[in-house]
Amino acid sequence: MTTTPLAPARTIDRYLQFCEDRDLDGAGKFLAPEPRIVFPGGAVYNSLPEMVADQRGRYRWVRKHRGQYFEGRTPDGLVTVTSLGTLYGEDMSGKPFEGVRYADVFVLHDGLIAEQHVYNDLSETGTSAPVRG
């Protein structure tokens, strides 16, 4: 029995849910080999465990209210998905935050996430830990 590939926006929504649930094995099934995950401040990761290890200690927890998805194509035919919404969570001092804008831009290759570019306003709200260099 073959499985039908998910629509691109559904792929991203499932991936983001697995990430929020810290099910890295589940989330990893949506990633292409050697993905490029780019975070604010220029941090670049090639795996979810690498990203989680480096981001640990910045917040107690962060989740997303995923609002809208936009699909497109690059000039060379790759699928792109942009997820827009807001972040909510708790900073390291225990102070809750919510309503922080985010945009995640994904590039899919053969239905798998080859790139994720993360943009958000956490540093603008004062809830972000200092960027690591």
mmCIF file with all atom_site columns, C-alpha atoms in Angstrom, residues 1-120:
data_model
loop_
_atom_site.group_PDB
_atom_site.id
_atom_site.type_symbol
_atom_site.label_atom_id
_atom_site.label_alt_id
_atom_site.label_comp_id
_atom_site.label_asym_id
_atom_site.label_entity_id
_atom_site.label_seq_id
_atom_site.pdbx_PDB_ins_code
_atom_site.Cartn_x
_atom_site.Cartn_y
_atom_site.Cartn_z
_atom_site.occupancy
_atom_site.B_iso_or_equiv
_atom_site.pdbx_formal_charge
_atom_site.auth_seq_id
_atom_site.auth_comp_id
_atom_site.auth_asym_id
_atom_site.auth_atom_id
_atom_site.pdbx_PDB_model_num
ATOM 1   C CA . MET A 1 1   ? 0.000  0.000  0.000   1.00 0.00 ? 1   MET A CA 1
ATOM 2   C CA . THR A 1 2   ? 1.370  3.415  -0.932  1.00 0.00 ? 2   THR A CA 1
ATOM 3   C CA . THR A 1 3   ? 0.669  6.554  1.029   1.00 0.00 ? 3   THR A CA 1
ATOM 4   C CA . THR A 1 4   ? -0.549 9.752  -0.548  1.00 0.00 ? 4   THR A CA 1
ATOM 5   C CA . PRO A 1 5   ? 1.785  12.695 0.100   1.00 0.00 ? 5   PRO A CA 1
ATOM 6   C CA . LEU A 1 6   ? 0.333  15.457 2.238   1.00 0.00 ? 6   LEU A CA 1
ATOM 7   C CA . ALA A 1 7   ? -0.459 18.845 0.745   1.00 0.00 ? 7   ALA A CA 1
ATOM 8   C CA . PRO A 1 8   ? 2.508  21.181 1.377   1.00 0.00 ? 8   PRO A CA 1
ATOM 9   C CA . ALA A 1 9   ? 0.747  23.331 4.020   1.00 0.00 ? 9   ALA A CA 1
ATOM 10  C CA . ARG A 1 10  ? -0.472 20.197 5.812   1.00 0.00 ? 10  ARG A CA 1
ATOM 11  C CA . THR A 1 11  ? 3.079  18.833 5.796   1.00 0.00 ? 11  THR A CA 1
ATOM 12  C CA . ILE A 1 12  ? 4.299  22.001 7.498   1.00 0.00 ? 12  ILE A CA 1
ATOM 13  C CA . ASP A 1 13  ? 1.459  22.034 10.021  1.00 0.00 ? 13  ASP A CA 1
ATOM 14  C CA . ARG A 1 14  ? 2.159  18.429 11.036  1.00 0.00 ? 14  ARG A CA 1
ATOM 15  C CA . TYR A 1 15  ? 5.916  19.111 11.247  1.00 0.00 ? 15  TYR A CA 1
ATOM 16  C CA . LEU A 1 16  ? 5.376  22.174 13.459  1.00 0.00 ? 16  LEU A CA 1
ATOM 17  C CA . GLN A 1 17  ? 3.046  20.213 15.748  1.00 0.00 ? 17  GLN A CA 1
ATOM 18  C CA . PHE A 1 18  ? 5.627  17.433 16.143  1.00 0.00 ? 18  PHE A CA 1
ATOM 19  C CA . CYS A 1 19  ? 8.263  20.085 16.933  1.00 0.00 ? 19  CYS A CA 1
ATOM 20  C CA . GLU A 1 20  ? 6.038  21.700 19.567  1.00 0.00 ? 20  GLU A CA 1
ATOM 21  C CA . ASP A 1 21  ? 5.374  18.294 21.106  1.00 0.00 ? 21  ASP A CA 1
ATOM 22  C CA . ARG A 1 22  ? 9.163  17.687 21.126  1.00 0.00 ? 22  ARG A CA 1
ATOM 23  C CA . ASP A 1 23  ? 8.626  14.527 19.091  1.00 0.00 ? 23  ASP A CA 1
ATOM 24  C CA . LEU A 1 24  ? 11.864 14.977 17.162  1.00 0.00 ? 24  LEU A CA 1
ATOM 25  C CA . ASP A 1 25  ? 11.635 11.535 15.554  1.00 0.00 ? 25  ASP A CA 1
ATOM 26  C CA . GLY A 1 26  ? 8.170  12.331 14.226  1.00 0.00 ? 26  GLY A CA 1
ATOM 27  C CA . ALA A 1 27  ? 9.222  15.804 13.052  1.00 0.00 ? 27  ALA A CA 1
ATOM 28  C CA . GLY A 1 28  ? 12.386 14.426 11.483  1.00 0.00 ? 28  GLY A CA 1
ATOM 29  C CA . LYS A 1 29  ? 10.337 12.293 9.091   1.00 0.00 ? 29  LYS A CA 1
ATOM 30  C CA . PHE A 1 30  ? 9.305  15.529 7.350   1.00 0.00 ? 30  PHE A CA 1
ATOM 31  C CA . LEU A 1 31  ? 12.892 16.701 6.803   1.00 0.00 ? 31  LEU A CA 1
ATOM 32  C CA . ALA A 1 32  ? 15.049 16.138 3.741   1.00 0.00 ? 32  ALA A CA 1
ATOM 33  C CA . PRO A 1 33  ? 18.559 14.784 4.318   1.00 0.00 ? 33  PRO A CA 1
ATOM 34  C CA . GLU A 1 34  ? 20.815 17.564 5.645   1.00 0.00 ? 34  GLU A CA 1
ATOM 35  C CA . PRO A 1 35  ? 18.150 20.251 6.073   1.00 0.00 ? 35  PRO A CA 1
ATOM 36  C CA . ARG A 1 36  ? 19.111 23.888 6.616   1.00 0.00 ? 36  ARG A CA 1
ATOM 37  C CA . ILE A 1 37  ? 17.307 25.429 9.603   1.00 0.00 ? 37  ILE A CA 1
ATOM 38  C CA . VAL A 1 38  ? 18.038 29.150 10.032  1.00 0.00 ? 38  VAL A CA 1
ATOM 39  C CA . PHE A 1 39  ? 17.061 31.013 13.226  1.00 0.00 ? 39  PHE A CA 1
ATOM 40  C CA . PRO A 1 40  ? 17.061 34.724 14.080  1.00 0.00 ? 40  PRO A CA 1
ATOM 41  C CA . GLY A 1 41  ? 20.552 36.015 14.743  1.00 0.00 ? 41  GLY A CA 1
ATOM 42  C CA . GLY A 1 42  ? 22.005 33.853 11.989  1.00 0.00 ? 42  GLY A CA 1
ATOM 43  C CA . ALA A 1 43  ? 22.149 30.505 13.800  1.00 0.00 ? 43  ALA A CA 1
ATOM 44  C CA . VAL A 1 44  ? 22.120 27.688 11.225  1.00 0.00 ? 44  VAL A CA 1
ATOM 45  C CA . TYR A 1 45  ? 21.377 24.065 12.107  1.00 0.00 ? 45  TYR A CA 1
ATOM 46  C CA . ASN A 1 46  ? 21.485 20.871 10.068  1.00 0.00 ? 46  ASN A CA 1
ATOM 47  C CA . SER A 1 47  ? 19.337 18.742 12.379  1.00 0.00 ? 47  SER A CA 1
ATOM 48  C CA . LEU A 1 48  ? 16.560 19.102 14.917  1.00 0.00 ? 48  LEU A CA 1
ATOM 49  C CA . PRO A 1 49  ? 18.626 17.711 17.824  1.00 0.00 ? 49  PRO A CA 1
ATOM 50  C CA . GLU A 1 50  ? 21.340 20.287 17.046  1.00 0.00 ? 50  GLU A CA 1
ATOM 51  C CA . MET A 1 51  ? 18.764 23.089 17.000  1.00 0.00 ? 51  MET A CA 1
ATOM 52  C CA . VAL A 1 52  ? 17.047 21.970 20.219  1.00 0.00 ? 52  VAL A CA 1
ATOM 53  C CA . ALA A 1 53  ? 20.371 21.636 22.064  1.00 0.00 ? 53  ALA A CA 1
ATOM 54  C CA . ASP A 1 54  ? 21.479 25.141 21.068  1.00 0.00 ? 54  ASP A CA 1
ATOM 55  C CA . GLN A 1 55  ? 18.105 26.764 21.788  1.00 0.00 ? 55  GLN A CA 1
ATOM 56  C CA . ARG A 1 56  ? 17.772 25.106 25.221  1.00 0.00 ? 56  ARG A CA 1
ATOM 57  C CA . GLY A 1 57  ? 17.896 27.640 28.023  1.00 0.00 ? 57  GLY A CA 1
ATOM 58  C CA . ARG A 1 58  ? 16.429 30.517 26.035  1.00 0.00 ? 58  ARG A CA 1
ATOM 59  C CA . TYR A 1 59  ? 12.820 29.939 27.145  1.00 0.00 ? 59  TYR A CA 1
ATOM 60  C CA . ARG A 1 60  ? 11.022 27.543 29.432  1.00 0.00 ? 60  ARG A CA 1
ATOM 61  C CA . TRP A 1 61  ? 8.714  26.804 26.524  1.00 0.00 ? 61  TRP A CA 1
ATOM 62  C CA . VAL A 1 62  ? 7.383  28.336 23.303  1.00 0.00 ? 62  VAL A CA 1
ATOM 63  C CA . ARG A 1 63  ? 4.403  27.320 21.155  1.00 0.00 ? 63  ARG A CA 1
ATOM 64  C CA . LYS A 1 64  ? 2.709  28.722 18.060  1.00 0.00 ? 64  LYS A CA 1
ATOM 65  C CA . HIS A 1 65  ? -0.780 29.849 17.200  1.00 0.00 ? 65  HIS A CA 1
ATOM 66  C CA . ARG A 1 66  ? -0.502 28.915 13.536  1.00 0.00 ? 66  ARG A CA 1
ATOM 67  C CA . GLY A 1 67  ? -2.799 31.280 11.672  1.00 0.00 ? 67  GLY A CA 1
ATOM 68  C CA . GLN A 1 68  ? -2.235 31.202 7.917   1.00 0.00 ? 68  GLN A CA 1
ATOM 69  C CA . TYR A 1 69  ? -0.293 29.261 5.317   1.00 0.00 ? 69  TYR A CA 1
ATOM 70  C CA . PHE A 1 70  ? 0.748  30.503 1.895   1.00 0.00 ? 70  PHE A CA 1
ATOM 71  C CA . GLU A 1 71  ? 2.082  28.174 -0.797  1.00 0.00 ? 71  GLU A CA 1
ATOM 72  C CA . GLY A 1 72  ? 4.224  29.096 -3.767  1.00 0.00 ? 72  GLY A CA 1
ATOM 73  C CA . ARG A 1 73  ? 7.017  27.893 -6.034  1.00 0.00 ? 73  ARG A CA 1
ATOM 74  C CA . THR A 1 74  ? 10.589 29.010 -6.523  1.00 0.00 ? 74  THR A CA 1
ATOM 75  C CA . PRO A 1 75  ? 11.776 29.839 -10.069 1.00 0.00 ? 75  PRO A CA 1
ATOM 76  C CA . ASP A 1 76  ? 13.362 26.370 -10.237 1.00 0.00 ? 76  ASP A CA 1
ATOM 77  C CA . GLY A 1 77  ? 10.099 24.643 -9.259  1.00 0.00 ? 77  GLY A CA 1
ATOM 78  C CA . LEU A 1 78  ? 10.586 23.918 -5.565  1.00 0.00 ? 78  LEU A CA 1
ATOM 79  C CA . VAL A 1 79  ? 7.548  24.309 -3.324  1.00 0.00 ? 79  VAL A CA 1
ATOM 80  C CA . THR A 1 80  ? 7.563  27.032 -0.676  1.00 0.00 ? 80  THR A CA 1
ATOM 81  C CA . VAL A 1 81  ? 5.256  27.383 2.314   1.00 0.00 ? 81  VAL A CA 1
ATOM 82  C CA . THR A 1 82  ? 5.071  30.377 4.631   1.00 0.00 ? 82  THR A CA 1
ATOM 83  C CA . SER A 1 83  ? 3.428  29.936 8.026   1.00 0.00 ? 83  SER A CA 1
ATOM 84  C CA . LEU A 1 84  ? 2.252  33.089 9.807   1.00 0.00 ? 84  LEU A CA 1
ATOM 85  C CA . GLY A 1 85  ? 0.959  33.384 13.345  1.00 0.00 ? 85  GLY A CA 1
ATOM 86  C CA . THR A 1 86  ? 1.920  34.307 16.874  1.00 0.00 ? 86  THR A CA 1
ATOM 87  C CA . LEU A 1 87  ? 4.112  32.817 19.567  1.00 0.00 ? 87  LEU A CA 1
ATOM 88  C CA . TYR A 1 88  ? 3.230  32.327 23.196  1.00 0.00 ? 88  TYR A CA 1
ATOM 89  C CA . GLY A 1 89  ? 5.159  30.799 26.053  1.00 0.00 ? 89  GLY A CA 1
ATOM 90  C CA . GLU A 1 90  ? 7.184  31.468 29.146  1.00 0.00 ? 90  GLU A CA 1
ATOM 91  C CA . ASP A 1 91  ? 10.606 33.055 29.428  1.00 0.00 ? 91  ASP A CA 1
ATOM 92  C CA . MET A 1 92  ? 13.362 31.706 31.673  1.00 0.00 ? 92  MET A CA 1
ATOM 93  C CA . SER A 1 93  ? 12.216 33.853 34.627  1.00 0.00 ? 93  SER A CA 1
ATOM 94  C CA . GLY A 1 94  ? 8.727  32.341 34.416  1.00 0.00 ? 94  GLY A CA 1
ATOM 95  C CA . LYS A 1 95  ? 7.110  35.407 32.832  1.00 0.00 ? 95  LYS A CA 1
ATOM 96  C CA . PRO A 1 96  ? 4.461  34.455 30.257  1.00 0.00 ? 96  PRO A CA 1
ATOM 97  C CA . PHE A 1 97  ? 4.354  36.094 26.845  1.00 0.00 ? 97  PHE A CA 1
ATOM 98  C CA . GLU A 1 98  ? 1.897  35.922 23.970  1.00 0.00 ? 98  GLU A CA 1
ATOM 99  C CA . GLY A 1 99  ? 0.959  37.608 20.724  1.00 0.00 ? 99  GLY A CA 1
ATOM 100 C CA . VAL A 1 100 ? 4.533  37.728 19.391  1.00 0.00 ? 100 VAL A CA 1
ATOM 101 C CA . ARG A 1 101 ? 4.499  37.660 15.582  1.00 0.00 ? 101 ARG A CA 1
ATOM 102 C CA . TYR A 1 102 ? 6.334  34.947 13.671  1.00 0.00 ? 102 TYR A CA 1
ATOM 103 C CA . ALA A 1 103 ? 6.845  33.896 10.066  1.00 0.00 ? 103 ALA A CA 1
ATOM 104 C CA . ASP A 1 104 ? 8.425  30.588 9.106   1.00 0.00 ? 104 ASP A CA 1
ATOM 105 C CA . VAL A 1 105 ? 9.411  30.125 5.464   1.00 0.00 ? 105 VAL A CA 1
ATOM 106 C CA . PHE A 1 106 ? 9.932  26.568 4.233   1.00 0.00 ? 106 PHE A CA 1
ATOM 107 C CA . VAL A 1 107 ? 11.386 25.187 1.020   1.00 0.00 ? 107 VAL A CA 1
ATOM 108 C CA . LEU A 1 108 ? 10.316 21.645 0.164   1.00 0.00 ? 108 LEU A CA 1
ATOM 109 C CA . HIS A 1 109 ? 12.164 19.289 -2.138  1.00 0.00 ? 109 HIS A CA 1
ATOM 110 C CA . ASP A 1 110 ? 10.303 16.136 -3.201  1.00 0.00 ? 110 ASP A CA 1
ATOM 111 C CA . GLY A 1 111 ? 7.739  16.804 -0.461  1.00 0.00 ? 111 GLY A CA 1
ATOM 112 C CA . LEU A 1 112 ? 10.328 17.068 2.345   1.00 0.00 ? 112 LEU A CA 1
ATOM 113 C CA . ILE A 1 113 ? 11.545 20.173 4.160   1.00 0.00 ? 113 ILE A CA 1
ATOM 114 C CA . ALA A 1 114 ? 14.940 21.159 2.773   1.00 0.00 ? 114 ALA A CA 1
ATOM 115 C CA . GLU A 1 115 ? 15.032 24.620 4.407   1.00 0.00 ? 115 GLU A CA 1
ATOM 116 C CA . GLN A 1 116 ? 13.302 26.389 7.272   1.00 0.00 ? 116 GLN A CA 1
ATOM 117 C CA . HIS A 1 117 ? 13.839 30.102 7.869   1.00 0.00 ? 117 HIS A CA 1
ATOM 118 C CA . VAL A 1 118 ? 12.510 31.353 11.219  1.00 0.00 ? 118 VAL A CA 1
ATOM 119 C CA . TYR A 1 119 ? 11.589 35.007 11.776  1.00 0.00 ? 119 TYR A CA 1
ATOM 120 C CA . ASN A 1 120 ? 9.935  36.449 14.890  1.00 0.00 ? 120 ASN A CA 1
#
